[in-house]
Amino acid sequence: MAFGFLARRRGPLPYRETTAEEFGTHVARTFTVTEPRPDTLVLSGRCPRCAAAIDIPVVSGVFRGGGPWFGRRRQGAPDGAAAEPRVELMMCTCDEDHPDRPEGRYGCGAYWSVRVPEAPR
């Protein structure tokens, strides 16, 4: 399968909600990872379908103010234990023009799962 940036095309790629195993493989192989603040990673690269440059933030914990989770952080694996690989569902978040995109949506419609790497040290 040719990824969007490898395929020759004329005009903008139409919006289409689609996935392929190759999308996640491409992202895992080519995206860079930065940690702009503790508990937040940003995966950056080109969408495997439309080739737009995208940045996808991934946070390790979310809280709801005032609830029982307020102030709690996700705990890592105990010392000596292997951490479970973290898999996240991601989607294209580009602002490019994609015909047939529904009102209020963004991206080209591509989505994929990828194992989130550890933050760079």
PDB file of C-alpha atoms in Angstrom:
ATOM      1  CA  MET A   1       0.000   0.000   0.000  1.00  0.00           C
ATOM      2  CA  ALA A   2       1.366   3.403  -0.883  1.00  0.00           C
ATOM      3  CA  PHE A   3       1.046   6.003   1.825  1.00  0.00           C
ATOM      4  CA  GLY A   4      -0.449   9.369   0.918  1.00  0.00           C
ATOM      5  CA  PHE A   5       2.867  11.164   0.612  1.00  0.00           C
ATOM      6  CA  LEU A   6       4.285   8.424  -1.622  1.00  0.00           C
ATOM      7  CA  ALA A   7       1.332   8.249  -3.986  1.00  0.00           C
ATOM      8  CA  ARG A   8       0.923  10.731  -6.806  1.00  0.00           C
ATOM      9  CA  ARG A   9      -2.460  12.378  -6.754  1.00  0.00           C
ATOM     10  CA  ARG A  10      -4.232  15.285  -8.330  1.00  0.00           C
ATOM     11  CA  GLY A  11      -6.143  17.644  -6.084  1.00  0.00           C
ATOM     12  CA  PRO A  12      -6.979  17.235  -2.410  1.00  0.00           C
ATOM     13  CA  LEU A  13      -7.657  13.778  -1.001  1.00  0.00           C
ATOM     14  CA  PRO A  14     -11.370  13.304  -0.133  1.00  0.00           C
ATOM     15  CA  TYR A  15     -12.325  12.760   3.508  1.00  0.00           C
ATOM     16  CA  ARG A  16     -12.874   9.088   4.270  1.00  0.00           C
ATOM     17  CA  GLU A  17     -12.977   7.347   7.645  1.00  0.00           C
ATOM     18  CA  THR A  18     -10.587   4.480   7.119  1.00  0.00           C
ATOM     19  CA  THR A  19      -7.804   2.544   8.764  1.00  0.00           C
ATOM     20  CA  ALA A  20      -5.161   0.008   7.817  1.00  0.00           C
ATOM     21  CA  GLU A  21      -2.567  -1.880   9.829  1.00  0.00           C
ATOM     22  CA  GLU A  22       0.087  -0.119   7.759  1.00  0.00           C
ATOM     23  CA  PHE A  23      -0.999   3.259   9.158  1.00  0.00           C
ATOM     24  CA  GLY A  24       0.059   2.321  12.696  1.00  0.00           C
ATOM     25  CA  THR A  25       3.247   0.675  11.438  1.00  0.00           C
ATOM     26  CA  HIS A  26       4.174   3.828   9.530  1.00  0.00           C
ATOM     27  CA  VAL A  27       3.508   6.074  12.536  1.00  0.00           C
ATOM     28  CA  ALA A  28       5.507   3.842  14.902  1.00  0.00           C
ATOM     29  CA  ARG A  29       8.441   3.864  12.493  1.00  0.00           C
ATOM     30  CA  THR A  30       8.509   7.516  11.424  1.00  0.00           C
ATOM     31  CA  PHE A  31       6.975   9.815  14.046  1.00  0.00           C
ATOM     32  CA  THR A  32       9.201  11.616  16.531  1.00  0.00           C
ATOM     33  CA  VAL A  33       8.388  11.835  20.232  1.00  0.00           C
ATOM     34  CA  THR A  34       8.960  14.840  22.475  1.00  0.00           C
ATOM     35  CA  GLU A  35       7.965  15.501  26.079  1.00  0.00           C
ATOM     36  CA  PRO A  36       7.086  19.213  26.352  1.00  0.00           C
ATOM     37  CA  ARG A  37       6.005  18.775  29.984  1.00  0.00           C
ATOM     38  CA  PRO A  38       5.772  15.926  32.488  1.00  0.00           C
ATOM     39  CA  ASP A  39       3.070  13.353  31.651  1.00  0.00           C
ATOM     40  CA  THR A  40       2.583  14.775  28.136  1.00  0.00           C
ATOM     41  CA  LEU A  41       4.113  13.386  24.953  1.00  0.00           C
ATOM     42  CA  VAL A  42       3.727  14.817  21.474  1.00  0.00           C
ATOM     43  CA  LEU A  43       4.025  12.470  18.510  1.00  0.00           C
ATOM     44  CA  SER A  44       4.918  14.379  15.336  1.00  0.00           C
ATOM     45  CA  GLY A  45       5.080  13.270  11.736  1.00  0.00           C
ATOM     46  CA  ARG A  46       3.149  12.966   8.507  1.00  0.00           C
ATOM     47  CA  CYS A  47      -0.303  11.415   8.307  1.00  0.00           C
ATOM     48  CA  PRO A  48       0.006   7.977   6.701  1.00  0.00           C
ATOM     49  CA  ARG A  49      -2.983   8.706   4.443  1.00  0.00           C
ATOM     50  CA  CYS A  50      -2.889  12.387   3.427  1.00  0.00           C
ATOM     51  CA  ALA A  51       0.757  13.203   4.284  1.00  0.00           C
ATOM     52  CA  ALA A  52      -0.107  16.386   6.206  1.00  0.00           C
ATOM     53  CA  ALA A  53       2.259  17.295   9.041  1.00  0.00           C
ATOM     54  CA  ILE A  54       0.472  16.586  12.346  1.00  0.00           C
ATOM     55  CA  ASP A  55       1.235  16.718  16.060  1.00  0.00           C
ATOM     56  CA  ILE A  56      -0.694  14.386  18.354  1.00  0.00           C
ATOM     57  CA  PRO A  57      -0.564  15.059  22.103  1.00  0.00           C
ATOM     58  CA  VAL A  58      -0.784  12.022  24.384  1.00  0.00           C
ATOM     59  CA  VAL A  59      -1.305  12.556  28.099  1.00  0.00           C
ATOM     60  CA  SER A  60      -0.706   9.879  30.693  1.00  0.00           C
ATOM     61  CA  GLY A  61      -3.500  10.936  33.007  1.00  0.00           C
ATOM     62  CA  VAL A  62      -6.667  12.955  33.071  1.00  0.00           C
ATOM     63  CA  PHE A  63      -8.538  14.309  36.052  1.00  0.00           C
ATOM     64  CA  ARG A  64     -11.941  15.786  36.666  1.00  0.00           C
ATOM     65  CA  GLY A  65     -11.908  18.685  39.096  1.00  0.00           C
ATOM     66  CA  GLY A  66     -13.482  17.921  42.450  1.00  0.00           C
ATOM     67  CA  GLY A  67     -13.928  14.198  41.807  1.00  0.00           C
ATOM     68  CA  PRO A  68     -12.227  11.348  43.659  1.00  0.00           C
ATOM     69  CA  TRP A  69      -9.472  11.321  41.036  1.00  0.00           C
ATOM     70  CA  PHE A  70      -8.466  14.940  41.634  1.00  0.00           C
ATOM     71  CA  GLY A  71      -4.749  15.184  42.229  1.00  0.00           C
ATOM     72  CA  ARG A  72      -4.012  11.516  41.503  1.00  0.00           C
ATOM     73  CA  ARG A  73      -1.441  10.540  38.916  1.00  0.00           C
ATOM     74  CA  ARG A  74      -1.267   7.282  37.054  1.00  0.00           C
ATOM     75  CA  GLN A  75       1.287   5.084  38.765  1.00  0.00           C
ATOM     76  CA  GLY A  76       3.959   3.256  36.809  1.00  0.00           C
ATOM     77  CA  ALA A  77       4.908  -0.380  37.195  1.00  0.00           C
ATOM     78  CA  PRO A  78       6.496  -1.358  40.530  1.00  0.00           C
ATOM     79  CA  ASP A  79      10.287  -1.420  40.637  1.00  0.00           C
ATOM     80  CA  GLY A  80      11.622  -4.372  38.676  1.00  0.00           C
ATOM     81  CA  ALA A  81       8.312  -5.063  36.901  1.00  0.00           C
ATOM     82  CA  ALA A  82       7.882  -4.591  33.185  1.00  0.00           C
ATOM     83  CA  ALA A  83       5.432  -1.867  32.238  1.00  0.00           C
ATOM     84  CA  GLU A  84       2.577  -2.848  29.941  1.00  0.00           C
ATOM     85  CA  PRO A  85       2.924  -1.419  26.434  1.00  0.00           C
ATOM     86  CA  ARG A  86       0.524   1.489  26.071  1.00  0.00           C
ATOM     87  CA  VAL A  87      -1.570   1.419  22.909  1.00  0.00           C
ATOM     88  CA  GLU A  88      -3.457   4.539  21.833  1.00  0.00           C
ATOM     89  CA  LEU A  89      -6.049   5.097  19.136  1.00  0.00           C
ATOM     90  CA  MET A  90      -5.063   8.112  17.043  1.00  0.00           C
ATOM     91  CA  MET A  91      -6.445   9.948  14.054  1.00  0.00           C
ATOM     92  CA  CYS A  92      -5.354  12.497  11.501  1.00  0.00           C
ATOM     93  CA  THR A  93      -5.717  15.966  12.994  1.00  0.00           C
ATOM     94  CA  CYS A  94      -4.724  18.036   9.973  1.00  0.00           C
ATOM     95  CA  ASP A  95      -6.316  21.302   8.863  1.00  0.00           C
ATOM     96  CA  GLU A  96      -5.872  20.486   5.170  1.00  0.00           C
ATOM     97  CA  ASP A  97      -8.809  20.780   2.788  1.00  0.00           C
ATOM     98  CA  HIS A  98     -10.486  17.377   2.306  1.00  0.00           C
ATOM     99  CA  PRO A  99     -13.654  17.397   0.192  1.00  0.00           C
ATOM    100  CA  ASP A 100     -16.706  15.678   1.725  1.00  0.00           C
ATOM    101  CA  ARG A 101     -15.464  16.242   5.289  1.00  0.00           C
ATOM    102  CA  PRO A 102     -18.500  16.520   7.598  1.00  0.00           C
ATOM    103  CA  GLU A 103     -19.125  19.870   9.285  1.00  0.00           C
ATOM    104  CA  GLY A 104     -17.278  20.172  12.595  1.00  0.00           C
ATOM    105  CA  ARG A 105     -14.718  17.463  11.788  1.00  0.00           C
ATOM    106  CA  TYR A 106     -11.035  17.795  10.994  1.00  0.00           C
ATOM    107  CA  GLY A 107      -8.383  15.585   9.436  1.00  0.00           C
ATOM    108  CA  CYS A 108      -8.646  13.309   6.423  1.00  0.00           C
ATOM    109  CA  GLY A 109     -10.551  10.558   8.236  1.00  0.00           C
ATOM    110  CA  ALA A 110      -7.593   8.192   8.756  1.00  0.00           C
ATOM    111  CA  TYR A 111      -7.208   6.528  12.151  1.00  0.00           C
ATOM    112  CA  TRP A 112      -4.882   3.900  13.608  1.00  0.00           C
ATOM    113  CA  SER A 113      -3.588   2.273  16.783  1.00  0.00           C
ATOM    114  CA  VAL A 114       0.012   2.631  17.822  1.00  0.00           C
ATOM    115  CA  ARG A 115       2.081   1.603  20.822  1.00  0.00           C
ATOM    116  CA  VAL A 116       3.203   4.802  22.515  1.00  0.00           C
ATOM    117  CA  PRO A 117       6.947   4.811  23.174  1.00  0.00           C
ATOM    118  CA  GLU A 118       8.567   5.941  26.374  1.00  0.00           C
ATOM    119  CA  ALA A 119       9.440   9.621  26.631  1.00  0.00           C
ATOM    120  CA  PRO A 120      12.922  10.504  25.403  1.00  0.00           C
ATOM    121  CA  ARG A 121      15.419  10.810  28.254  1.00  0.00           C
TER     122      ARG A 121
END
